[in-house]
């Protein structure tokens, strides 16, 4: 009996020490609206992590994107989030006008991913062909205080306008904006996303559209983290020419409380699973390991640094 009791005690002691090696981790991936780019990429990442990281349970959460994602991360309500670079900078600095009441000091970067293209699309019948034509017209600028909405403010300001110059401002996610345009209740939408965003593909396949240019001189007035780029011809049905626009780099971000080992695995699996991300959305083709460790306004997570050192990107 004594030996049995001692054996049970030893087994219990061993079990008590086991959770360190076998405890289940939880990764909540914070994305954006389901009709954008963050969501399908987030679903792919959630599956990759669930399949390839032992003892990990994943969840993918649809959100209002950048600003909400960063606030949720700071609160410990997510382990990985998509965000625009300008929103990330504003969060780190505690820019209240951008939606951050205090500095979000627990944010840590996993890596730079693909650029978001500022895509201003109008219905052909609206007569909107240039930025100046937006004056007096209706425009959806994205969900309130979202990364897209912050981009909208920046673009309009560089073009010498504010929301007061517009005929009507709608604060709507991508799919809802397109629904109003199809119903002739909205002239244009500004969508900050990877190329080939589902909502705009849907709109262009059913309606005649104009993709409105953001000239380089306008982009230069804003400056970093905005860069001048183009939306290639035939990205959307009826768009037969390259269109100049602005782009902002997206980042994957985590929380400083995420363990170094988990952050290392999260980073490693992103860049070792690029074919899966490319299959999830065309924007995945623009994710490059070579630029992953560059440009973030927030420190890299030590786990991410470990991976980038292995790859020779950081000395």
mmCIF file of C-alpha atoms in Angstrom:
data_model
loop_
_atom_site.group_PDB
_atom_site.id
_atom_site.type_symbol
_atom_site.label_atom_id
_atom_site.label_comp_id
_atom_site.label_asym_id
_atom_site.label_seq_id
_atom_site.Cartn_x
_atom_site.Cartn_y
_atom_site.Cartn_z
ATOM 1 C CA UNK A 1 0.000 0.000 0.000
ATOM 2 C CA UNK A 2 2.807 2.378 0.953
ATOM 3 C CA UNK A 3 4.556 1.703 -2.364
ATOM 4 C CA UNK A 4 1.256 2.310 -4.210
ATOM 5 C CA UNK A 5 0.721 5.647 -2.474
ATOM 6 C CA UNK A 6 4.302 6.691 -3.211
ATOM 7 C CA UNK A 7 3.843 5.664 -6.835
ATOM 8 C CA UNK A 8 0.651 7.700 -7.170
ATOM 9 C CA UNK A 9 2.354 10.686 -5.516
ATOM 10 C CA UNK A 10 5.265 10.431 -7.925
ATOM 11 C CA UNK A 11 2.899 10.248 -10.895
ATOM 12 C CA UNK A 12 0.999 13.298 -9.677
ATOM 13 C CA UNK A 13 4.261 15.201 -9.218
ATOM 14 C CA UNK A 14 5.302 14.297 -12.768
ATOM 15 C CA UNK A 15 1.919 15.405 -14.125
ATOM 16 C CA UNK A 16 2.203 18.685 -12.256
ATOM 17 C CA UNK A 17 5.504 19.418 -13.987
ATOM 18 C CA UNK A 18 4.247 18.418 -17.458
ATOM 19 C CA UNK A 19 2.131 21.465 -18.441
ATOM 20 C CA UNK A 20 5.260 23.475 -19.223
ATOM 21 C CA UNK A 21 5.992 21.084 -22.065
ATOM 22 C CA UNK A 22 2.439 20.228 -23.126
ATOM 23 C CA UNK A 23 0.241 23.203 -22.172
ATOM 24 C CA UNK A 24 -2.058 24.266 -24.963
ATOM 25 C CA UNK A 25 -1.384 27.732 -26.338
ATOM 26 C CA UNK A 26 -4.122 29.869 -27.862
ATOM 27 C CA UNK A 27 -3.651 32.120 -30.885
ATOM 28 C CA UNK A 28 -6.441 34.530 -31.776
ATOM 29 C CA UNK A 29 -5.777 36.060 -35.201
ATOM 30 C CA UNK A 30 -7.270 39.557 -35.545
ATOM 31 C CA UNK A 31 -8.091 40.390 -39.155
ATOM 32 C CA UNK A 32 -10.643 42.763 -40.745
ATOM 33 C CA UNK A 33 -13.954 42.604 -42.579
ATOM 34 C CA UNK A 34 -14.737 39.323 -44.307
ATOM 35 C CA UNK A 35 -14.778 40.954 -47.767
ATOM 36 C CA UNK A 36 -11.279 42.418 -47.408
ATOM 37 C CA UNK A 37 -7.811 40.861 -47.671
ATOM 38 C CA UNK A 38 -6.860 40.504 -43.999
ATOM 39 C CA UNK A 39 -9.614 37.962 -43.353
ATOM 40 C CA UNK A 40 -8.784 35.278 -45.963
ATOM 41 C CA UNK A 41 -5.077 35.587 -45.166
ATOM 42 C CA UNK A 42 -5.894 35.359 -41.458
ATOM 43 C CA UNK A 43 -7.949 32.212 -42.022
ATOM 44 C CA UNK A 44 -5.000 30.672 -43.877
ATOM 45 C CA UNK A 45 -2.582 31.630 -41.089
ATOM 46 C CA UNK A 46 -4.926 30.240 -38.442
ATOM 47 C CA UNK A 47 -5.016 26.898 -40.264
ATOM 48 C CA UNK A 48 -1.228 26.843 -40.707
ATOM 49 C CA UNK A 49 -0.663 27.488 -37.000
ATOM 50 C CA UNK A 50 -3.306 24.971 -35.957
ATOM 51 C CA UNK A 51 -1.820 22.286 -38.192
ATOM 52 C CA UNK A 52 1.876 22.911 -37.590
ATOM 53 C CA UNK A 53 2.359 24.234 -34.037
ATOM 54 C CA UNK A 54 1.907 21.440 -31.473
ATOM 55 C CA UNK A 55 -0.645 22.028 -28.694
ATOM 56 C CA UNK A 56 -2.015 25.212 -30.231
ATOM 57 C CA UNK A 57 -5.650 26.135 -30.674
ATOM 58 C CA UNK A 58 -6.424 28.946 -33.127
ATOM 59 C CA UNK A 59 -9.303 31.311 -33.739
ATOM 60 C CA UNK A 60 -9.743 33.889 -36.503
ATOM 61 C CA UNK A 61 -11.683 37.017 -35.560
ATOM 62 C CA UNK A 62 -13.278 39.415 -38.061
ATOM 63 C CA UNK A 63 -12.823 43.016 -36.857
ATOM 64 C CA UNK A 64 -12.859 46.633 -38.035
ATOM 65 C CA UNK A 65 -9.177 46.080 -38.875
ATOM 66 C CA UNK A 66 -6.062 48.081 -37.969
ATOM 67 C CA UNK A 67 -7.065 50.403 -35.119
ATOM 68 C CA UNK A 68 -9.361 47.924 -33.379
ATOM 69 C CA UNK A 69 -6.816 45.142 -33.850
ATOM 70 C CA UNK A 70 -4.051 47.105 -32.143
ATOM 71 C CA UNK A 71 -6.261 48.071 -29.209
ATOM 72 C CA UNK A 72 -7.323 44.423 -28.769
ATOM 73 C CA UNK A 73 -3.667 43.317 -28.877
ATOM 74 C CA UNK A 74 -2.729 45.826 -26.180
ATOM 75 C CA UNK A 75 -5.572 44.466 -24.045
ATOM 76 C CA UNK A 76 -4.285 40.910 -24.439
ATOM 77 C CA UNK A 77 -7.305 39.864 -26.505
ATOM 78 C CA UNK A 78 -5.306 38.625 -29.477
ATOM 79 C CA UNK A 79 -1.944 37.059 -30.272
ATOM 80 C CA UNK A 80 -1.533 38.109 -33.917
ATOM 81 C CA UNK A 81 -2.985 41.080 -35.778
ATOM 82 C CA UNK A 82 -2.909 42.648 -39.216
ATOM 83 C CA UNK A 83 -2.360 46.393 -39.337
ATOM 84 C CA UNK A 84 -1.405 49.241 -41.632
ATOM 85 C CA UNK A 85 1.957 50.871 -41.003
ATOM 86 C CA UNK A 86 0.553 54.348 -40.369
ATOM 87 C CA UNK A 87 -1.932 52.972 -37.820
ATOM 88 C CA UNK A 88 0.888 51.067 -36.116
ATOM 89 C CA UNK A 89 2.965 54.245 -35.873
ATOM 90 C CA UNK A 90 -0.006 56.173 -34.459
ATOM 91 C CA UNK A 91 -0.655 53.438 -31.867
ATOM 92 C CA UNK A 92 2.961 53.385 -30.712
ATOM 93 C CA UNK A 93 2.926 57.175 -30.350
ATOM 94 C CA UNK A 94 -0.509 57.319 -28.684
ATOM 95 C CA UNK A 95 -2.100 59.484 -31.384
ATOM 96 C CA UNK A 96 -5.513 60.262 -29.901
ATOM 97 C CA UNK A 97 -6.880 61.704 -33.141
ATOM 98 C CA UNK A 98 -6.205 58.349 -34.808
ATOM 99 C CA UNK A 99 -8.133 56.523 -32.070
ATOM 100 C CA UNK A 100 -5.431 55.729 -29.503
ATOM 101 C CA UNK A 101 -6.031 57.341 -26.108
ATOM 102 C CA UNK A 102 -2.655 56.174 -24.758
ATOM 103 C CA UNK A 103 0.571 54.759 -26.153
ATOM 104 C CA UNK A 104 0.172 51.060 -26.908
ATOM 105 C CA UNK A 105 3.462 49.912 -25.424
ATOM 106 C CA UNK A 106 2.882 46.136 -25.531
ATOM 107 C CA UNK A 107 2.918 45.928 -29.338
ATOM 108 C CA UNK A 108 5.745 43.969 -30.967
ATOM 109 C CA UNK A 109 6.188 43.369 -34.693
ATOM 110 C CA UNK A 110 6.343 39.914 -36.284
ATOM 111 C CA UNK A 111 7.125 41.261 -39.756
ATOM 112 C CA UNK A 112 6.280 43.478 -42.704
ATOM 113 C CA UNK A 113 4.016 41.761 -45.210
ATOM 114 C CA UNK A 114 2.359 43.156 -48.380
ATOM 115 C CA UNK A 115 1.534 46.781 -49.264
ATOM 116 C CA UNK A 116 -2.013 48.120 -49.037
ATOM 117 C CA UNK A 117 -2.994 49.998 -52.180
ATOM 118 C CA UNK A 118 -5.227 53.032 -51.852
ATOM 119 C CA UNK A 119 -7.992 52.096 -54.289
ATOM 120 C CA UNK A 120 -10.516 54.830 -55.025
ATOM 121 C CA UNK A 121 -13.234 53.458 -57.244
ATOM 122 C CA UNK A 122 -16.250 55.387 -58.550
ATOM 123 C CA UNK A 123 -19.273 54.347 -60.546
ATOM 124 C CA UNK A 124 -18.971 55.531 -64.146
ATOM 125 C CA UNK A 125 -22.285 57.356 -63.919
ATOM 126 C CA UNK A 126 -21.088 59.428 -60.927
ATOM 127 C CA UNK A 127 -18.803 61.423 -63.234
ATOM 128 C CA UNK A 128 -15.936 61.114 -60.751
ATOM 129 C CA UNK A 129 -12.673 60.766 -62.674
ATOM 130 C CA UNK A 130 -10.139 62.670 -60.508
ATOM 131 C CA UNK A 131 -9.607 63.448 -56.833
ATOM 132 C CA UNK A 132 -10.900 66.981 -57.448
ATOM 133 C CA UNK A 133 -14.149 65.496 -58.792
ATOM 134 C CA UNK A 134 -14.903 64.100 -55.319
ATOM 135 C CA UNK A 135 -15.909 67.582 -54.153
ATOM 136 C CA UNK A 136 -19.638 67.666 -53.583
ATOM 137 C CA UNK A 137 -19.956 63.906 -54.218
ATOM 138 C CA UNK A 138 -20.611 60.970 -51.894
ATOM 139 C CA UNK A 139 -17.664 58.851 -50.710
ATOM 140 C CA UNK A 140 -17.359 55.900 -48.339
ATOM 141 C CA UNK A 141 -14.146 56.331 -46.360
ATOM 142 C CA UNK A 142 -14.099 53.052 -44.406
ATOM 143 C CA UNK A 143 -15.295 52.140 -40.920
ATOM 144 C CA UNK A 144 -14.824 54.969 -38.349
ATOM 145 C CA UNK A 145 -11.218 55.256 -37.103
ATOM 146 C CA UNK A 146 -10.213 52.218 -39.179
ATOM 147 C CA UNK A 147 -6.880 52.112 -40.978
ATOM 148 C CA UNK A 148 -8.741 52.760 -44.222
ATOM 149 C CA UNK A 149 -10.430 55.822 -42.763
ATOM 150 C CA UNK A 150 -7.088 57.212 -41.561
ATOM 151 C CA UNK A 151 -5.780 56.691 -45.094
ATOM 152 C CA UNK A 152 -8.824 58.516 -46.485
ATOM 153 C CA UNK A 153 -8.118 61.563 -44.332
ATOM 154 C CA UNK A 154 -4.470 61.618 -45.400
ATOM 155 C CA UNK A 155 -5.230 61.335 -49.126
ATOM 156 C CA UNK A 156 -7.929 64.014 -49.067
ATOM 157 C CA UNK A 157 -5.724 66.374 -47.029
ATOM 158 C CA UNK A 158 -2.881 65.993 -49.531
ATOM 159 C CA UNK A 159 -5.379 66.800 -52.303
ATOM 160 C CA UNK A 160 -6.430 69.963 -50.444
ATOM 161 C CA UNK A 161 -9.756 68.624 -49.152
ATOM 162 C CA UNK A 162 -11.506 67.598 -45.965
ATOM 163 C CA UNK A 163 -14.696 65.642 -45.376
ATOM 164 C CA UNK A 164 -16.545 68.976 -45.377
ATOM 165 C CA UNK A 165 -15.789 69.311 -49.087
ATOM 166 C CA UNK A 166 -17.665 66.096 -49.855
ATOM 167 C CA UNK A 167 -21.374 65.966 -50.552
ATOM 168 C CA UNK A 168 -21.847 63.024 -48.175
ATOM 169 C CA UNK A 169 -19.500 60.842 -46.141
ATOM 170 C CA UNK A 170 -20.290 57.187 -45.439
ATOM 171 C CA UNK A 171 -18.278 55.285 -42.829
ATOM 172 C CA UNK A 172 -18.756 51.770 -44.130
ATOM 173 C CA UNK A 173 -16.750 48.546 -44.554
ATOM 174 C CA UNK A 174 -15.911 47.399 -48.067
ATOM 175 C CA UNK A 175 -18.860 45.137 -48.903
ATOM 176 C CA UNK A 176 -21.478 47.563 -47.574
ATOM 177 C CA UNK A 177 -19.914 50.388 -49.608
ATOM 178 C CA UNK A 178 -20.171 48.349 -52.794
ATOM 179 C CA UNK A 179 -23.798 47.443 -52.045
ATOM 180 C CA UNK A 180 -24.684 51.151 -51.901
ATOM 181 C CA UNK A 181 -22.833 51.805 -55.153
ATOM 182 C CA UNK A 182 -24.718 49.014 -56.897
ATOM 183 C CA UNK A 183 -27.959 50.602 -55.677
ATOM 184 C CA UNK A 184 -26.888 54.057 -56.967
ATOM 185 C CA UNK A 185 -26.801 55.462 -53.425
ATOM 186 C CA UNK A 186 -23.055 56.152 -53.356
ATOM 187 C CA UNK A 187 -20.670 57.685 -55.880
ATOM 188 C CA UNK A 188 -17.306 56.293 -54.783
ATOM 189 C CA UNK A 189 -15.460 54.215 -52.222
ATOM 190 C CA UNK A 190 -11.897 54.411 -50.919
ATOM 191 C CA UNK A 191 -10.610 50.968 -49.999
ATOM 192 C CA UNK A 192 -7.139 50.425 -48.548
ATOM 193 C CA UNK A 193 -6.282 46.793 -49.260
ATOM 194 C CA UNK A 194 -4.198 44.391 -51.294
ATOM 195 C CA UNK A 195 -4.794 44.330 -55.021
ATOM 196 C CA UNK A 196 -7.770 42.326 -56.190
ATOM 197 C CA UNK A 197 -9.925 42.981 -53.132
ATOM 198 C CA UNK A 198 -13.102 40.884 -53.405
ATOM 199 C CA UNK A 199 -15.553 43.755 -52.946
ATOM 200 C CA UNK A 200 -14.128 45.765 -55.856
ATOM 201 C CA UNK A 201 -13.883 42.704 -58.098
ATOM 202 C CA UNK A 202 -17.553 42.117 -57.391
ATOM 203 C CA UNK A 203 -18.438 45.736 -58.199
ATOM 204 C CA UNK A 204 -16.415 45.882 -61.422
ATOM 205 C CA UNK A 205 -17.945 42.640 -62.702
ATOM 206 C CA UNK A 206 -21.467 44.037 -62.404
ATOM 207 C CA UNK A 207 -21.055 47.809 -62.958
ATOM 208 C CA UNK A 208 -19.015 50.202 -65.068
ATOM 209 C CA UNK A 209 -16.358 51.783 -62.847
ATOM 210 C CA UNK A 210 -13.594 54.379 -62.855
ATOM 211 C CA UNK A 211 -10.433 53.753 -60.836
ATOM 212 C CA UNK A 212 -9.413 57.230 -59.648
ATOM 213 C CA UNK A 213 -5.702 58.127 -59.755
ATOM 214 C CA UNK A 214 -3.743 59.432 -56.771
ATOM 215 C CA UNK A 215 -0.919 61.319 -58.514
ATOM 216 C CA UNK A 216 2.679 60.973 -57.306
ATOM 217 C CA UNK A 217 2.836 64.641 -56.318
ATOM 218 C CA UNK A 218 -0.123 64.067 -53.980
ATOM 219 C CA UNK A 219 1.551 61.012 -52.419
ATOM 220 C CA UNK A 220 4.799 62.945 -51.972
ATOM 221 C CA UNK A 221 2.936 65.580 -49.927
ATOM 222 C CA UNK A 222 1.997 62.902 -47.382
ATOM 223 C CA UNK A 223 5.419 61.267 -47.217
ATOM 224 C CA UNK A 224 6.360 58.052 -45.354
ATOM 225 C CA UNK A 225 4.967 55.534 -44.681
ATOM 226 C CA UNK A 226 3.084 56.267 -47.949
ATOM 227 C CA UNK A 227 4.816 55.450 -51.207
ATOM 228 C CA UNK A 228 3.858 56.053 -54.843
ATOM 229 C CA UNK A 229 2.902 52.972 -56.868
ATOM 230 C CA UNK A 230 0.432 51.787 -59.533
ATOM 231 C CA UNK A 231 -2.652 49.613 -59.756
ATOM 232 C CA UNK A 232 -1.763 47.486 -62.801
ATOM 233 C CA UNK A 233 -4.110 47.455 -65.783
ATOM 234 C CA UNK A 234 -6.835 44.795 -65.665
ATOM 235 C CA UNK A 235 -6.716 44.412 -61.891
ATOM 236 C CA UNK A 236 -10.468 45.053 -62.143
ATOM 237 C CA UNK A 237 -12.917 44.495 -64.988
ATOM 238 C CA UNK A 238 -13.002 47.538 -67.271
ATOM 239 C CA UNK A 239 -9.734 49.000 -65.930
ATOM 240 C CA UNK A 240 -7.648 48.883 -69.103
ATOM 241 C CA UNK A 241 -4.759 51.155 -67.994
ATOM 242 C CA UNK A 242 -2.275 51.367 -65.121
ATOM 243 C CA UNK A 243 -3.531 53.810 -62.479
ATOM 244 C CA UNK A 244 -1.120 55.749 -60.201
ATOM 245 C CA UNK A 245 -1.917 55.541 -56.496
ATOM 246 C CA UNK A 246 -0.433 55.380 -52.988
ATOM 247 C CA UNK A 247 0.490 52.352 -50.934
ATOM 248 C CA UNK A 248 1.189 51.704 -47.253
ATOM 249 C CA UNK A 249 2.978 48.604 -45.943
ATOM 250 C CA UNK A 250 1.028 46.186 -43.754
ATOM 251 C CA UNK A 251 2.498 44.468 -40.713
ATOM 252 C CA UNK A 252 1.768 41.421 -38.618
ATOM 253 C CA UNK A 253 1.996 42.370 -34.958
ATOM 254 C CA UNK A 254 1.857 40.497 -31.668
ATOM 255 C CA UNK A 255 1.912 41.257 -27.934
ATOM 256 C CA UNK A 256 5.068 41.488 -25.807
ATOM 257 C CA UNK A 257 3.629 38.848 -23.443
ATOM 258 C CA UNK A 258 3.651 36.167 -26.180
ATOM 259 C CA UNK A 259 6.569 33.821 -25.452
ATOM 260 C CA UNK A 260 9.734 34.050 -27.514
ATOM 261 C CA UNK A 261 9.363 30.431 -28.637
ATOM 262 C CA UNK A 262 5.770 30.910 -29.817
ATOM 263 C CA UNK A 263 6.597 34.184 -31.582
ATOM 264 C CA UNK A 264 9.529 32.432 -33.286
ATOM 265 C CA UNK A 265 7.256 29.660 -34.560
ATOM 266 C CA UNK A 266 4.611 32.166 -35.659
ATOM 267 C CA UNK A 267 7.198 34.140 -37.647
ATOM 268 C CA UNK A 268 8.917 31.087 -39.139
ATOM 269 C CA UNK A 269 5.652 29.535 -40.322
ATOM 270 C CA UNK A 270 4.517 32.728 -42.091
ATOM 271 C CA UNK A 271 7.584 32.751 -44.322
ATOM 272 C CA UNK A 272 7.786 28.987 -44.737
ATOM 273 C CA UNK A 273 4.128 28.815 -45.800
ATOM 274 C CA UNK A 274 4.014 31.478 -48.511
ATOM 275 C CA UNK A 275 2.428 29.150 -51.114
ATOM 276 C CA UNK A 276 -0.548 28.621 -48.779
ATOM 277 C CA UNK A 277 -0.898 32.384 -48.265
ATOM 278 C CA UNK A 278 -0.662 32.992 -52.012
ATOM 279 C CA UNK A 279 -3.454 30.484 -52.557
ATOM 280 C CA UNK A 280 -5.590 32.259 -49.963
ATOM 281 C CA UNK A 281 -5.323 35.653 -51.704
ATOM 282 C CA UNK A 282 -3.312 37.251 -54.510
ATOM 283 C CA UNK A 283 -1.860 39.747 -51.990
ATOM 284 C CA UNK A 284 0.087 36.835 -50.522
ATOM 285 C CA UNK A 285 2.320 36.938 -53.611
ATOM 286 C CA UNK A 286 3.709 40.279 -52.421
ATOM 287 C CA UNK A 287 4.889 38.985 -49.027
ATOM 288 C CA UNK A 288 8.701 38.797 -49.184
ATOM 289 C CA UNK A 289 11.070 37.479 -46.509
ATOM 290 C CA UNK A 290 13.761 39.895 -47.757
ATOM 291 C CA UNK A 291 11.792 42.943 -46.539
ATOM 292 C CA UNK A 292 10.049 41.367 -43.531
ATOM 293 C CA UNK A 293 12.374 42.774 -40.867
ATOM 294 C CA UNK A 294 12.433 46.341 -42.204
ATOM 295 C CA UNK A 295 10.624 49.584 -41.587
ATOM 296 C CA UNK A 296 8.439 48.860 -38.568
ATOM 297 C CA UNK A 297 7.772 51.810 -36.234
ATOM 298 C CA UNK A 298 7.470 49.267 -33.385
ATOM 299 C CA UNK A 299 10.254 46.968 -32.077
ATOM 300 C CA UNK A 300 10.417 43.443 -33.456
ATOM 301 C CA UNK A 301 9.455 40.678 -31.023
ATOM 302 C CA UNK A 302 12.570 38.814 -29.740
ATOM 303 C CA UNK A 303 11.135 35.590 -31.184
ATOM 304 C CA UNK A 304 10.902 37.214 -34.624
ATOM 305 C CA UNK A 305 14.445 38.606 -34.265
ATOM 306 C CA UNK A 306 15.688 35.065 -33.587
ATOM 307 C CA UNK A 307 14.181 33.846 -36.863
ATOM 308 C CA UNK A 308 15.496 36.780 -38.900
ATOM 309 C CA UNK A 309 18.993 36.253 -37.454
ATOM 310 C CA UNK A 310 18.832 32.615 -38.558
ATOM 311 C CA UNK A 311 17.994 33.826 -42.065
ATOM 312 C CA UNK A 312 20.790 36.396 -42.082
ATOM 313 C CA UNK A 313 18.449 39.389 -42.256
ATOM 314 C CA UNK A 314 19.620 40.728 -38.896
ATOM 315 C CA UNK A 315 23.214 40.508 -37.651
#
